[in-house]
Amino acid sequence: MRRQRILALVKKEFITVRRDFSFALNIFILPLIMLVIYGYGIRFDIQYLPTVVWDLSQTPQSRDLVEKFFASGYFRAAGMVDGYGQIEERFDKGKAKLALVFPTEFGSRLARGEKTAVQILVDGSDNNTATLAVGYASGIVRGYQADLVVGKLVQKGIRLPFETPVLTEESRMWYNPELKSVNFIVPGIIVVIMSMMGTVMTAMAIVGEKERGTFEQVAASPLSGMEFLVGKIAPYILLALVDMILIVAAGYLLFQVPIKGSFALLFLFALLFVSVTTGLGLWVSSVSDSLQGAMTLAFLVTLLPSILLSGFIFPIENFPAALKALTYLNPGRYFIEALRGIYLKGVGISVLWPQAAFLSLLGASLLGLTLLRFKKRLA
Amino acid sequence: MGITIEARNLVRRFGVFTAVDGVSFAVQEGEIFGFLGPNGAGKSTTIKMLCGILAPTSGELWVGGVDVRTYPEEAKHRIGYMSQKFSLYEDLTVWENIEFYAGIYRLPKESKGGWMEKMLALSGLEEEKHRLAGDLPGGYKQRLALGCALLHDPPIIFLDEPTAGVDPISRRNFWELIAQMAGKGKTIFVTTHYMDEAEHCDRLALINNGKIVAAGTPTQLKERQTGVLLEVATLQPIRAFALVRRELPETNPALFGSLLHVSLSDRAAMEERLLELFKNENITVDSMSAISFSLEDVFCQVMGPGGTVGV
């Protein structure tokens, strides 16, 4: 391993990256675009869900309940309707996600203390939002019912034997008190971008030399296979780490996502993770001979698992057993756990050592296997 | 002067296809050695094995006194290689390419700058120093490739069809450069399928279907041809060629412009036959005369259907 040769390769690689617009795009613009899109776009929580009301009863009782809905902050008024047809039309056009239907007898039956119901219709095409909406809606209805009961008792002159409400809940969201989705998203984006950088860029940089024939000239020089690989990988490891810092900084500046734990530990995990993803990139480059093939394979082994199987968006706990088992092989899973731990909980290596151990194991075996493959091919 | 490149029973297979089939040769120090053959004959495969880019299936090879398979790094220090396809970085400038290879060959700091300037001048690319290599015309690219291959001052230079797709003037300039290199005592191993280029070589090996079918100096190769070469001038050269190839394939007919060359082992008997053939097919012969073999004739002889191993 000669420093001078590796430096020549690294310098050349950086010139190439600087000149190629698509590289610059991938390295600097893509992470920011992802951060902004996911940061503003993905909401796991609901807020101001557009709601229409079909009020056949037109009574103080129905207006009371509607008011409670809109005062909650989860729902907002999207107009009054007259009939199921209109509700369907609003749902179809996306102008409303929820509809409240009050039967004619709603007010009078409640006044008489008889049983009645309010119908809640939800647009179920987005099941995550629908589930949350129904949950909040039934909470509001239950609260209203309790108020009614107490009101009736007081009206009848019955003094309650205790202060109402006697039982309240005090919930706190630990680690993410405001339940900001973006706090959850930033670590995920770091994983996605770093796996792309490490795997896709490394694979393309190496396969590109094979496809363009430039590798042949290098192969006729005294440069060893090891030197070539190190010189080709090093720039992308560096760029992946720069990207990580970029996302951390942008997350902080744009979305006020702070790091609770140690940045040094975060950096250490990033280093471990990027060694795994570049190892994966090397493997991809060793099995594909065209840029097209390399790109497809690299995206397949990085983007899909890092978004779908890492717990970035879909919680691993809800996966079927077979899929869950598969996630143990996904380096992104460990990195995302570590990132969330460091970012949101501020935990240290005493908690995250299993993740570090699994990442190291994956990285070492991948690098070892690939180097062996390369040795055989170059010999 | 000793032997500086040697191959013994070199074989390379790709699956069931044998690209190089038991090739042996030796190149003297300071020689221009030409490897001549049609496309797909195994020229590039041989040169790649000599340069340590491709591992031979079997056989032995030494370059600069070093076994390429056992000591690839040492062997590679002694050689400069110019591949058939332009294989420098197109997205780097002329100067950046030179700088890159100066780093790869670890030129010492003190002499590095001087050598880089010298190679830039040798390629005649001073004006194009900061142009992207990909934007250069073909002839310039070849010279840059040669400049980069010579950057570490190797005693042995491998050139794989160095002038393919280059205009005639650039070709001539290029060969002048090669002659200069040889004058300085460098050994040059060059593959080509241009006959005029083959004439520049000190010694030649003709390769076909992975085997060496003839070897020697250009003069030896020409003199070794037996029989008589007839040049036939006719108004219907293409028809005449097709006819002879069908009826008398052993004469190895070849077209040179509008002239037909046929080689006859026994002139007296064959000339009659030939004239009769032409007459029956209504092909008018303007003239027919015996000429001396050119390298191209030798090439067609050896590579042709009736070609015999002329070593």
Coordinates of N, CA, C and O in Angstrom, one line a residue, chain A residues 43-120:
Chain A
R43 N -46.3 13.1 8.0 CA -46.9 13.4 9.4 C -47.5 12.1 9.8 O -48.4 11.5 9.2
F44 N -47.0 11.6 11.0 CA -47.6 10.4 11.5 C -48.8 10.8 12.4 O -49.6 10.0 12.8
D45 N -48.9 12.1 12.7 CA -50.0 12.6 13.6 C -51.0 13.3 12.7 O -50.7 13.7 11.6
I46 N -52.2 13.5 13.2 CA -53.2 14.2 12.5 C -53.4 15.6 13.1 O -53.4 15.8 14.3
Q47 N -53.7 16.6 12.3 CA -54.0 17.9 12.7 C -55.0 18.5 11.7 O -54.8 18.4 10.5
Y48 N -56.0 19.2 12.3 CA -56.9 19.9 11.4 C -57.5 19.1 10.2 O -57.4 19.5 9.1
L49 N -57.9 17.9 10.6 CA -58.5 17.1 9.5 C -59.8 17.7 9.0 O -60.7 18.0 9.8
P50 N -59.9 17.9 7.7 CA -61.2 18.6 7.2 C -62.4 17.7 7.4 O -62.4 16.5 7.1
T51 N -63.4 18.3 8.0 CA -64.6 17.5 8.5 C -65.8 18.2 8.0 O -66.0 19.4 8.2
V52 N -66.7 17.4 7.5 CA -68.0 18.0 7.1 C -69.1 17.5 8.1 O -69.0 16.4 8.7
V53 N -70.2 18.3 8.2 CA -71.2 17.9 9.1 C -72.6 17.9 8.4 O -72.9 18.8 7.6
W54 N -73.3 16.8 8.6 CA -74.7 16.7 8.1 C -75.6 16.7 9.3 O -75.7 15.7 10.0
D55 N -76.2 17.8 9.7 CA -76.9 17.9 10.9 C -78.4 17.9 10.6 O -79.0 18.9 10.2
L56 N -79.1 16.8 10.8 CA -80.5 16.7 10.6 C -81.3 17.1 11.8 O -82.5 17.4 11.7
S57 N -80.6 17.2 12.9 CA -81.3 17.5 14.1 C -81.4 19.0 14.4 O -82.3 19.5 14.9
Q58 N -80.3 19.7 14.0 CA -80.3 21.2 14.2 C -80.7 21.6 15.6 O -81.6 22.4 15.8
T59 N -80.0 21.0 16.6 CA -80.3 21.3 18.0 C -79.1 21.8 18.7 O -77.9 21.6 18.2
P60 N -79.2 22.4 19.9 CA -78.1 22.9 20.7 C -77.1 21.7 20.9 O -75.9 21.8 20.9
Q61 N -77.7 20.5 21.2 CA -76.9 19.3 21.5 C -75.9 19.0 20.3 O -74.7 18.7 20.5
S62 N -76.5 18.9 19.1 CA -75.6 18.6 18.0 C -74.5 19.7 17.8 O -73.4 19.4 17.5
R63 N -75.0 20.9 17.9 CA -74.0 22.0 17.7 C -72.9 22.0 18.8 O -71.7 22.2 18.5
D64 N -73.3 21.6 20.0 CA -72.3 21.5 21.1 C -71.2 20.5 20.8 O -70.1 20.7 20.9
L65 N -71.7 19.3 20.3 CA -70.7 18.2 20.0 C -69.8 18.6 18.8 O -68.6 18.4 18.9
V66 N -70.4 19.3 17.8 CA -69.6 19.7 16.7 C -68.5 20.7 17.1 O -67.3 20.6 16.8
E67 N -68.9 21.6 18.0 CA -68.0 22.6 18.5 C -66.8 21.9 19.3 O -65.7 22.3 19.2
K68 N -67.2 20.8 20.0 CA -66.1 20.1 20.7 C -65.1 19.5 19.8 O -63.9 19.4 20.0
F69 N -65.6 19.0 18.7 CA -64.8 18.4 17.6 C -63.8 19.5 17.1 O -62.6 19.2 17.1
F70 N -64.3 20.6 16.8 CA -63.4 21.6 16.2 C -62.5 22.3 17.2 O -61.4 22.8 16.8
A71 N -62.9 22.3 18.4 CA -62.1 22.9 19.5 C -60.9 22.0 19.8 O -59.9 22.4 20.4
S72 N -61.0 20.7 19.4 CA -59.9 19.8 19.8 C -58.6 20.0 19.1 O -57.5 19.6 19.5
G73 N -58.7 20.7 17.9 CA -57.5 20.9 17.1 C -57.2 19.8 16.1 O -56.4 19.9 15.2
Y74 N -57.9 18.6 16.3 CA -57.6 17.5 15.4 C -58.5 17.7 14.1 O -58.1 17.1 13.1
F75 N -59.6 18.4 14.3 CA -60.5 18.5 13.1 C -60.8 20.0 12.8 O -60.8 20.8 13.7
R76 N -61.1 20.2 11.6 CA -61.5 21.6 11.2 C -62.7 21.5 10.3 O -62.9 20.5 9.6
A77 N -63.5 22.6 10.4 CA -64.8 22.6 9.7 C -64.5 22.8 8.2 O -63.7 23.6 7.8
A78 N -65.1 21.8 7.4 CA -65.0 21.9 6.0 C -66.4 22.1 5.3 O -66.6 21.7 4.2
G79 N -67.3 22.6 6.1 CA -68.6 22.9 5.6 C -69.7 22.0 6.0 O -69.5 20.9 6.6
M80 N -71.0 22.4 5.8 CA -72.1 21.6 6.1 C -72.5 20.9 4.8 O -72.4 21.5 3.7
V81 N -73.1 19.7 4.9 CA -73.6 19.0 3.8 C -75.0 18.5 4.0 O -75.5 18.6 5.1
D82 N -75.6 18.0 2.9 CA -77.0 17.6 3.0 C -77.1 16.3 2.3 O -77.5 16.3 1.1
G83 N -76.8 15.2 2.9 CA -77.0 13.9 2.3 C -75.7 13.2 2.1 O -74.6 13.8 2.0
Y84 N -75.9 11.9 2.0 CA -74.7 11.0 1.8 C -74.0 11.3 0.5 O -72.7 11.1 0.4
G85 N -74.7 11.6 -0.5 CA -74.1 11.9 -1.8 C -73.1 12.9 -1.7 O -72.0 12.8 -2.3
Q86 N -73.4 14.0 -1.0 CA -72.5 15.1 -0.9 C -71.3 14.7 -0.1 O -70.1 15.1 -0.4
I87 N -71.5 13.9 0.9 CA -70.3 13.4 1.7 C -69.4 12.6 0.8 O -68.1 12.9 0.8
E88 N -70.0 11.8 0.0 CA -69.1 10.9 -0.8 C -68.3 11.8 -1.8 O -67.2 11.6 -2.1
E89 N -69.0 12.8 -2.3 CA -68.4 13.7 -3.3 C -67.2 14.4 -2.6 O -66.1 14.5 -3.2
R90 N -67.4 14.9 -1.4 CA -66.3 15.6 -0.7 C -65.1 14.7 -0.4 O -64.0 15.0 -0.5
F91 N -65.5 13.4 0.0 CA -64.4 12.4 0.2 C -63.7 12.2 -1.1 O -62.4 12.1 -1.1
D92 N -64.4 12.0 -2.2 CA -63.8 11.7 -3.5 C -62.8 12.8 -3.9 O -61.8 12.5 -4.4
K93 N -63.3 14.0 -3.7 CA -62.4 15.1 -4.1 C -61.3 15.5 -3.1 O -60.5 16.3 -3.4
G94 N -61.4 14.8 -2.0 CA -60.3 15.0 -1.0 C -60.6 16.3 -0.2 O -59.7 16.7 0.5
K95 N -61.8 16.8 -0.3 CA -62.1 18.0 0.4 C -62.4 17.8 1.9 O -62.4 18.6 2.7
A96 N -62.8 16.5 2.2 CA -63.1 16.1 3.6 C -62.6 14.7 3.8 O -62.5 13.9 2.9
K97 N -62.1 14.5 5.1 CA -61.7 13.1 5.4 C -62.6 12.5 6.4 O -62.5 11.3 6.7
L98 N -63.4 13.3 7.1 CA -64.3 12.8 8.1 C -65.7 13.5 8.0 O -65.7 14.7 7.6
A99 N -66.7 12.8 8.3 CA -68.1 13.4 8.3 C -68.8 13.0 9.5 O -68.7 11.9 10.0
L100 N -69.5 14.0 10.1 CA -70.4 13.7 11.3 C -71.8 13.8 10.8 O -72.2 14.8 10.2
V101 N -72.6 12.7 11.1 CA -74.0 12.7 10.7 C -74.9 12.6 12.0 O -74.8 11.7 12.7
F102 N -75.7 13.7 12.2 CA -76.6 13.7 13.3 C -78.0 13.4 12.8 O -78.6 14.0 12.0
P103 N -78.6 12.3 13.4 CA -80.0 12.0 13.0 C -81.0 13.0 13.5 O -80.7 13.8 14.4
T104 N -82.2 13.1 12.9 CA -83.2 14.0 13.2 C -83.5 14.1 14.7 O -83.6 15.1 15.3
E105 N -83.6 12.9 15.3 CA -84.0 12.8 16.7 C -82.8 13.1 17.7 O -83.1 13.0 18.9
F106 N -81.6 13.3 17.2 CA -80.4 13.4 18.1 C -80.7 14.3 19.3 O -80.5 13.8 20.4
G107 N -81.1 15.5 19.0 CA -81.2 16.5 20.1 C -82.4 16.1 21.1 O -82.2 16.0 22.3
S108 N -83.5 15.8 20.5 CA -84.7 15.5 21.3 C -84.5 14.2 22.2 O -84.8 14.2 23.3
R109 N -83.9 13.2 21.6 CA -83.7 12.0 22.3 C -82.7 12.2 23.5 O -82.9 11.7 24.6
L110 N -81.7 13.0 23.2 CA -80.7 13.3 24.2 C -81.4 14.0 25.4 O -81.2 13.7 26.6
A111 N -82.2 15.0 25.0 CA -82.9 15.8 26.0 C -83.8 14.9 26.9 O -83.9 15.1 28.1
R112 N -84.4 13.9 26.2 CA -85.3 13.0 27.0 C -84.5 11.9 27.7 O -85.0 11.1 28.4
G113 N -83.2 11.9 27.5 CA -82.4 10.9 28.1 C -82.5 9.5 27.5 O -82.3 8.5 28.0
E114 N -82.8 9.5 26.1 CA -82.9 8.3 25.4 C -81.6 8.0 24.6 O -80.9 8.9 24.4
K115 N -81.5 6.7 24.2 CA -80.3 6.3 23.5 C -80.3 6.9 22.1 O -81.4 6.8 21.4
T116 N -79.2 7.4 21.6 CA -79.1 7.9 20.2 C -77.7 7.7 19.8 O -76.8 7.3 20.6
A117 N -77.4 8.1 18.6 CA -76.0 7.9 18.1 C -75.6 9.0 17.1 O -76.5 9.6 16.5
V118 N -74.3 9.3 17.1 CA -73.8 10.2 16.0 C -73.0 9.3 15.1 O -72.2 8.5 15.6
Q119 N -73.3 9.4 13.8 CA -72.5 8.6 12.9 C -71.2 9.3 12.5 O -71.2 10.5 12.2
I120 N -70.1 8.6 12.6 CA -68.8 9.1 12.1 C -68.3 8.4 10.9 O -68.1 7.2 11.0

